[in-house]
CSV table of C-alpha atoms in Angstrom, one decimal:
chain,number,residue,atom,x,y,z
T,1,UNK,CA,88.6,83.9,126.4
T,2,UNK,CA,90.9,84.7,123.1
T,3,UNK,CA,93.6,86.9,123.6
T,4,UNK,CA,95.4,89.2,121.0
T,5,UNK,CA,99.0,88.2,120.0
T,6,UNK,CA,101.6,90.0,121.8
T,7,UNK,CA,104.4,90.6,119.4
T,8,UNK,CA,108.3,92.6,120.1
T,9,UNK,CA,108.9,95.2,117.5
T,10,UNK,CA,112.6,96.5,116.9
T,11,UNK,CA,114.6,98.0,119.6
T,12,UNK,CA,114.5,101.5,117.2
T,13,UNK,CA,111.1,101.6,117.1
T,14,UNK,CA,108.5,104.3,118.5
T,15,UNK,CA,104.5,104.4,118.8
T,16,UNK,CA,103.1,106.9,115.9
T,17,UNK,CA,99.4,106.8,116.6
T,18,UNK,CA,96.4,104.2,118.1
T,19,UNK,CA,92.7,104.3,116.8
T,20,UNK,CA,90.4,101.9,118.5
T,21,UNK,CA,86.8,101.2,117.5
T,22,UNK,CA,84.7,99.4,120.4
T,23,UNK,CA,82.6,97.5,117.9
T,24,UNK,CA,83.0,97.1,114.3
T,25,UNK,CA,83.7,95.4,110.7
T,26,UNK,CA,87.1,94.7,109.6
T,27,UNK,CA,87.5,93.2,106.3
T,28,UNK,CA,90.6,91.6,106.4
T,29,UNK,CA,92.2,91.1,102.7
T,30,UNK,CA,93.4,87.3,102.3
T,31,UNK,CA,94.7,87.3,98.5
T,32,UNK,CA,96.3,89.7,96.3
T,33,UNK,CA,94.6,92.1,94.1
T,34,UNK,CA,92.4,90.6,91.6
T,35,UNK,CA,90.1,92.9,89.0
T,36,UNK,CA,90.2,96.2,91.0
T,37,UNK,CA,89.0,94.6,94.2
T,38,UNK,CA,91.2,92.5,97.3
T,39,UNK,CA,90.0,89.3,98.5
T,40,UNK,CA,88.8,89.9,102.1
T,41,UNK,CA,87.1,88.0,104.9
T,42,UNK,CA,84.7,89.3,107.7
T,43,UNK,CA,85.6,90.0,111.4
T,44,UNK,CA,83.5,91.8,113.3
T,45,UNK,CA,84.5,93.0,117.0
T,46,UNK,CA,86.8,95.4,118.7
T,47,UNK,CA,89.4,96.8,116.3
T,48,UNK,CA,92.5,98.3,117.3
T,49,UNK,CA,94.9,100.3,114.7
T,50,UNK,CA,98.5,101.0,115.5
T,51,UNK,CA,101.6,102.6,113.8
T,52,UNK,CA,105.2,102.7,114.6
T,53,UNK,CA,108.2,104.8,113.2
T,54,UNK,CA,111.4,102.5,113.2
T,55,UNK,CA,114.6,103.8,112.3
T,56,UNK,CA,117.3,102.1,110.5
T,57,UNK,CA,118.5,100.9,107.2
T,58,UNK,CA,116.6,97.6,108.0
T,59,UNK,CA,114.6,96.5,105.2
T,60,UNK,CA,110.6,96.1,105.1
T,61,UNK,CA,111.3,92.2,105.3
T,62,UNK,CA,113.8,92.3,108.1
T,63,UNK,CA,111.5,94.3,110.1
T,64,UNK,CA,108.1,92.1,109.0
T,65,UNK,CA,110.0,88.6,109.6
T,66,UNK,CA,110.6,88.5,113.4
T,67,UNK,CA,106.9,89.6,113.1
T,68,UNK,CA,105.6,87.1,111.5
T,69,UNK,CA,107.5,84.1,113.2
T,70,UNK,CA,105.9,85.3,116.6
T,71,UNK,CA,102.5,85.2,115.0
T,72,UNK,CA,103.0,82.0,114.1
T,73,UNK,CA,104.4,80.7,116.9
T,74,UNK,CA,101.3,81.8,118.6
T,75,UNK,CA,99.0,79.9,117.1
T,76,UNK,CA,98.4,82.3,114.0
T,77,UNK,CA,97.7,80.9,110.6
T,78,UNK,CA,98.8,82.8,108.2
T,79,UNK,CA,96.5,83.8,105.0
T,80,UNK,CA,98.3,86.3,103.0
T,81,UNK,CA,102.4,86.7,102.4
T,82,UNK,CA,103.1,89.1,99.7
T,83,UNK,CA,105.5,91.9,98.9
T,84,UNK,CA,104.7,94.9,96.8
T,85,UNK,CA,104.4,93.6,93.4
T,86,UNK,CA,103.0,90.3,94.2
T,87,UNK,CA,100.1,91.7,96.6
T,88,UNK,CA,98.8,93.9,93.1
T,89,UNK,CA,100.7,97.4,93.8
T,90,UNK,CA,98.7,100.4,93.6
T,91,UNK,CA,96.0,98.6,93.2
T,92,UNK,CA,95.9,96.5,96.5
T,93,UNK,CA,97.6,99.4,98.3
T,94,UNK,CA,94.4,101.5,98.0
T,95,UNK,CA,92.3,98.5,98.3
T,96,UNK,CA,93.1,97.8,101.7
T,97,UNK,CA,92.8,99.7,104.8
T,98,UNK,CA,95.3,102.1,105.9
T,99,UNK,CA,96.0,104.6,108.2
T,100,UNK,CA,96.0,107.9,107.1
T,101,UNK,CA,99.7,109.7,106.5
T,102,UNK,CA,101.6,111.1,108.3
T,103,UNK,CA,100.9,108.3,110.7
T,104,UNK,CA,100.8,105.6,108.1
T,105,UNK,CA,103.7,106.3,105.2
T,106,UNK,CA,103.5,103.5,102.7
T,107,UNK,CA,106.1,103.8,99.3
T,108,UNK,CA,104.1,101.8,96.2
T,109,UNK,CA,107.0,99.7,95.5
T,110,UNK,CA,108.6,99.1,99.1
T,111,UNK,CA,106.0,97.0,101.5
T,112,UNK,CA,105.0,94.3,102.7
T,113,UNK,CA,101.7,92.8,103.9
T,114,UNK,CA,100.9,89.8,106.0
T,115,UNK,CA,97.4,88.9,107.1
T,116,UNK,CA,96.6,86.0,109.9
T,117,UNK,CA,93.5,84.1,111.6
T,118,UNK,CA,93.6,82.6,115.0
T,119,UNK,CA,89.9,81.3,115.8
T,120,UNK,CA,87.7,84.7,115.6
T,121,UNK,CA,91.0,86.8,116.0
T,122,UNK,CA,92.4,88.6,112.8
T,123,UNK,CA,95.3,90.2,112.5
T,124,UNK,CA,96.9,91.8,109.2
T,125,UNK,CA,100.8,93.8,109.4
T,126,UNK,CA,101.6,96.5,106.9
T,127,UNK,CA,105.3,97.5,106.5
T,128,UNK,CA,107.1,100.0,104.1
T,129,UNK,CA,110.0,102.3,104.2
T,130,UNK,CA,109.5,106.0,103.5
T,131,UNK,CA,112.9,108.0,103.7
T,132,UNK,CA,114.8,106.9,106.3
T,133,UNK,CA,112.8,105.4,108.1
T,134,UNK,CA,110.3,102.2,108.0
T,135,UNK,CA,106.8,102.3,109.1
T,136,UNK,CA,104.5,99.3,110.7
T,137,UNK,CA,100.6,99.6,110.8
T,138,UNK,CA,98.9,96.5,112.8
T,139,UNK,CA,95.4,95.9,112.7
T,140,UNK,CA,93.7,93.8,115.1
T,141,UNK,CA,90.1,92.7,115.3
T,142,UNK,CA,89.0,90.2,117.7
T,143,UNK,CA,85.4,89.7,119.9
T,144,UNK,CA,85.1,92.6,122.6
T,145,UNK,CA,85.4,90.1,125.8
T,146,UNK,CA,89.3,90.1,124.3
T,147,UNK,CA,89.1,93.8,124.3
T,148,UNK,CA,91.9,94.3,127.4
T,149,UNK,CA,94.5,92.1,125.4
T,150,UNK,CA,93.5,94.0,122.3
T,151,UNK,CA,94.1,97.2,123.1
T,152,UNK,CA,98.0,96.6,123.2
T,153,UNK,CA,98.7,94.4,120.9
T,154,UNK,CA,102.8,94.7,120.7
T,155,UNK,CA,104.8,95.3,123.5
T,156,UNK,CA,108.3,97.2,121.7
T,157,UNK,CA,111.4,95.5,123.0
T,158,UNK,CA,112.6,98.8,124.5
T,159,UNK,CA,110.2,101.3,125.7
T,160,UNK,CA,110.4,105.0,125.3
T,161,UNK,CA,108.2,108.1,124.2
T,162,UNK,CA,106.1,108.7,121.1
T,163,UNK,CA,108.0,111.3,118.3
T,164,UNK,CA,105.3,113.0,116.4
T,165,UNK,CA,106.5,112.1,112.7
T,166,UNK,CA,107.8,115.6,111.1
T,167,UNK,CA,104.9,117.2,108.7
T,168,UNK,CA,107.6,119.0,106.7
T,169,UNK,CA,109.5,115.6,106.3
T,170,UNK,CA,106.6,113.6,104.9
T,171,UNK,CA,105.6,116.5,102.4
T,172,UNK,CA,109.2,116.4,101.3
T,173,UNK,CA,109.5,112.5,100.9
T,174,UNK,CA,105.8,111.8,99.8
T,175,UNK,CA,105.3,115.2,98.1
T,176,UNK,CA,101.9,115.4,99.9
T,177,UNK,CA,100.7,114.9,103.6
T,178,UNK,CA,97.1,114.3,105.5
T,179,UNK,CA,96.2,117.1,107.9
T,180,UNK,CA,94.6,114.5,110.3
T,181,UNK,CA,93.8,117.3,112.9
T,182,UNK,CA,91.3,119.3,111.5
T,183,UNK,CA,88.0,119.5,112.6
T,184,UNK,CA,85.1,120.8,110.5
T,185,UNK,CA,82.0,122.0,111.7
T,186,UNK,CA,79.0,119.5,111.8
T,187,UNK,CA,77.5,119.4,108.4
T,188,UNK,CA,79.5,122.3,107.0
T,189,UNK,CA,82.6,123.1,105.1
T,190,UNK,CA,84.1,125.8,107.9
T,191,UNK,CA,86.9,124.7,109.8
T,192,UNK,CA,86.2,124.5,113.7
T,193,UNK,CA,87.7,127.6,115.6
T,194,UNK,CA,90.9,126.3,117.6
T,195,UNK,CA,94.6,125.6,117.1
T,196,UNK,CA,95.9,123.2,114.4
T,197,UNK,CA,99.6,121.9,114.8
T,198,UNK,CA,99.6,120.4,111.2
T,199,UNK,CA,98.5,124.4,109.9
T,200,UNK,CA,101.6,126.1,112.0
T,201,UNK,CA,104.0,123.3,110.6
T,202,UNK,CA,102.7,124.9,106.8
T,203,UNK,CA,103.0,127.7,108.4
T,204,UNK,CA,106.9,127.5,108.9
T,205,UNK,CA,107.8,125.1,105.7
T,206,UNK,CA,106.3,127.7,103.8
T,207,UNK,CA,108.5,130.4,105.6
T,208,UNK,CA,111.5,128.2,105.3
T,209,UNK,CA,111.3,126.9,102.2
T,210,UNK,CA,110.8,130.2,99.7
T,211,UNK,CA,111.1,127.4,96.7
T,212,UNK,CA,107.9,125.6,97.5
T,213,UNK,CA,104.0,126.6,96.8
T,214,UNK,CA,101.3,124.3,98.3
T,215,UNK,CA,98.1,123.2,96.9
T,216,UNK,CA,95.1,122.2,99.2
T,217,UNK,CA,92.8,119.2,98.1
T,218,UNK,CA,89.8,119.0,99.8
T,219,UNK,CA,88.4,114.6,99.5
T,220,UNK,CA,85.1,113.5,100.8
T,221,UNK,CA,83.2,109.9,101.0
T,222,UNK,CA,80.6,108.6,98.5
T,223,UNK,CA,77.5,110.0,100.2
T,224,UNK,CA,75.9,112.4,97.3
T,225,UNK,CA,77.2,112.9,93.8
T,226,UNK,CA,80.5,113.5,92.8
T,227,UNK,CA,79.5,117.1,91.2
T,228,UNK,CA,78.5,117.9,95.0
T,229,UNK,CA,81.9,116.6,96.8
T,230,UNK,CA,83.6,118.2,94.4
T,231,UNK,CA,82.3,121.6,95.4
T,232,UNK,CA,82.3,120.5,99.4
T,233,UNK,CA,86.0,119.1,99.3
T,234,UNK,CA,87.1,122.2,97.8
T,235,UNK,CA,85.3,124.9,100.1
T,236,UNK,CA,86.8,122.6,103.1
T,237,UNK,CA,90.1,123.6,101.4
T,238,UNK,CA,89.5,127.1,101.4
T,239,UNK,CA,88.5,127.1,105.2
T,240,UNK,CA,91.4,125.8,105.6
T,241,UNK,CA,93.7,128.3,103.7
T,242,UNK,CA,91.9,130.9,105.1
T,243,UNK,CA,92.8,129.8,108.5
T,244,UNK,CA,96.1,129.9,107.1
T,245,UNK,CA,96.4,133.4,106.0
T,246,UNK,CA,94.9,134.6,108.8
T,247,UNK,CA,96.1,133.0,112.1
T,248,UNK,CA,99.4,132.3,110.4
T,249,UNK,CA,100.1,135.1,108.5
T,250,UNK,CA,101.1,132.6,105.2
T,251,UNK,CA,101.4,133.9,101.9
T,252,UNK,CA,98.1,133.7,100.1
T,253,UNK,CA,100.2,134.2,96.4
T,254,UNK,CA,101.7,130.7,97.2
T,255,UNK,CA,98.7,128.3,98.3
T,256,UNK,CA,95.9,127.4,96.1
T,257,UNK,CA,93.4,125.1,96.6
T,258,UNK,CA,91.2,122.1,94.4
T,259,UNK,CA,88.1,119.6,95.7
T,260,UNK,CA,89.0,116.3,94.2
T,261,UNK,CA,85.3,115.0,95.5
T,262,UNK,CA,85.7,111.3,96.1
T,263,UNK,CA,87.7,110.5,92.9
T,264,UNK,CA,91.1,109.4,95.6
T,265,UNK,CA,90.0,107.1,98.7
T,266,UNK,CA,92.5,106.2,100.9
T,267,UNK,CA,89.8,103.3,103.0
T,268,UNK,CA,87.2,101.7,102.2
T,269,UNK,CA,84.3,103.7,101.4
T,270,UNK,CA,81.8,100.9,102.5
T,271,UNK,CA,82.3,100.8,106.1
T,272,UNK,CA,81.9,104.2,108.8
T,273,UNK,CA,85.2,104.4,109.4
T,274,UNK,CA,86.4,104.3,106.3
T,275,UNK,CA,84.6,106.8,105.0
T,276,UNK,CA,85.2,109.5,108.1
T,277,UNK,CA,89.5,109.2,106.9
T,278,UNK,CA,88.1,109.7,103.2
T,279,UNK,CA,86.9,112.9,104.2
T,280,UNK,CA,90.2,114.7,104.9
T,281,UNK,CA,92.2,117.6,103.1
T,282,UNK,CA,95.9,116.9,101.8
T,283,UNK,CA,98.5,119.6,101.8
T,284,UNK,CA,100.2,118.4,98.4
T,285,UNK,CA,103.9,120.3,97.5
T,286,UNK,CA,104.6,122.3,94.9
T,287,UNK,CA,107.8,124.1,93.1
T,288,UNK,CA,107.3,127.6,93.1
């Protein structure tokens, strides 16, 4: 049976957030960034995404290195090296697949990506720094009779408990930050009834910081025409202000709201799962 690599991440570092699909396509990219589109090859299997916060001046290559040396000391080969510029950018950034802020903060021009292949195992390491602090994503895909080894890939060198990464720090180092908790009813633009931690963190920035306005933006997949996502993404948006205004009593004068459609992917819009963290809506900062 193959089993996943088990790799030490830094002493400083804490788990952010794990998404496992039991069966599934990864397409894993292999080259840089070449005519709008990133080189890829096909594993299909369990596949296991992970994040970490690590704090620290370290940079993305002092934090990537140790990583990569285990990998290959495990047997890995590796099929793609590259740092910001020579991995295509913006361009290969949004070609590839990555978990959703504020679990997954990547900065254009600091990160490094490594992709490797052991047999029917793949597994591709995204670092960047945002802020302070640096941020790991590891994707692993390997055949489900691996599936116990997948599931925790990295074991950190010293253990402790999760920290939730701050919303308002994210919106004030990215300018603009996921609200991955919100739930939307089946087949409609109304946000589900219940309590949403990312909304009460707007909630209080806005309260705290008099300086700042927000603006909404509802996103969607590909599934219909843009003309139609536009008007979804933005009634999500609206749902979503309105739950706002009315279970946390934020300033309507300071929030508006926009449906960008599907006109700014963050994943692949060809596979299921890249498609459900397309539809989303992004809190985005403004100055007042």
């Amino acid at each position: 049976m193959l089993t996943a690599a088990e790799l030490t991440l830094p002493a400083d570092s804490a788990a952010v957030s794990e998404r496992a699909t039991v069966l599934g396509v990864y397409q894993l990219p292999v080259g840089p960034e070449q005519g709008d589109k990133v080189p890829s090859e096909r594993f299909e299997g369990q596949i296991n995404r992970r994040t970490w916060r690590v704090e620290g001046s370290g940079t993305v290559l002092q934090i990537l290195a140790p990583l990569r040396e285990q990998l290959v000391e495990q047997g890995y080969e590796v099929r793609l090296d590259c740092a910001a510029r020579d991995c295509g950018g913006f361009g290969f950034r949004f070609g590839i697949e990555v978990v959703p802020a504020p679990d997954m903060m990547v900065d254009i021009s600091r990160y490094h990506f490594l992709s490797a292949v052991r047999g029917q195992e793949a597994v591709s390491v995204l670092v960047s720094r945002a802020g302070e602090a640096a941020f790991v994503q590891v994707i692993s895909a390997g055949p489900r009779d691996a599936a116990a080894e997948v599931q925790k890939p990295f074991v950190q060198s010293e253990t402790g408990p999760a920290r939730p990464v701050d919303l308002s720090k994210v919106l004030e180092v990215r300018g603009h930050a996921v609200l991955t908790d919100l739930v939307f009813e089946s087949g409609s633009t109304r946000l589900r009834d219940g309590e949403y931690d990312s909304l009460r963190e707007l909630a209080v920035f806005l309260d705290a910081n008099p300086q700042y306005r927000l603006l909404l933006v509802g996103h969607t997949d590909t599934v219909g025409s843009q003309a139609q996502n536009a008007g979804i993404s933005e009634r999500r948006a609206q749902s979503v202000k309105d739950r706002l205004i009315e279970a946390h009593t934020a300033d309507e004068g300071r929030i508006d709201v926009a449906g960008a459609g599907y006109l700014a992917p963050i994943a692949s819009n060809l596979i299921p799962e890249g498609r459900e963290a397309n539809r989303r809506v992004e809190a985005v900062l403004l100055a007042d």
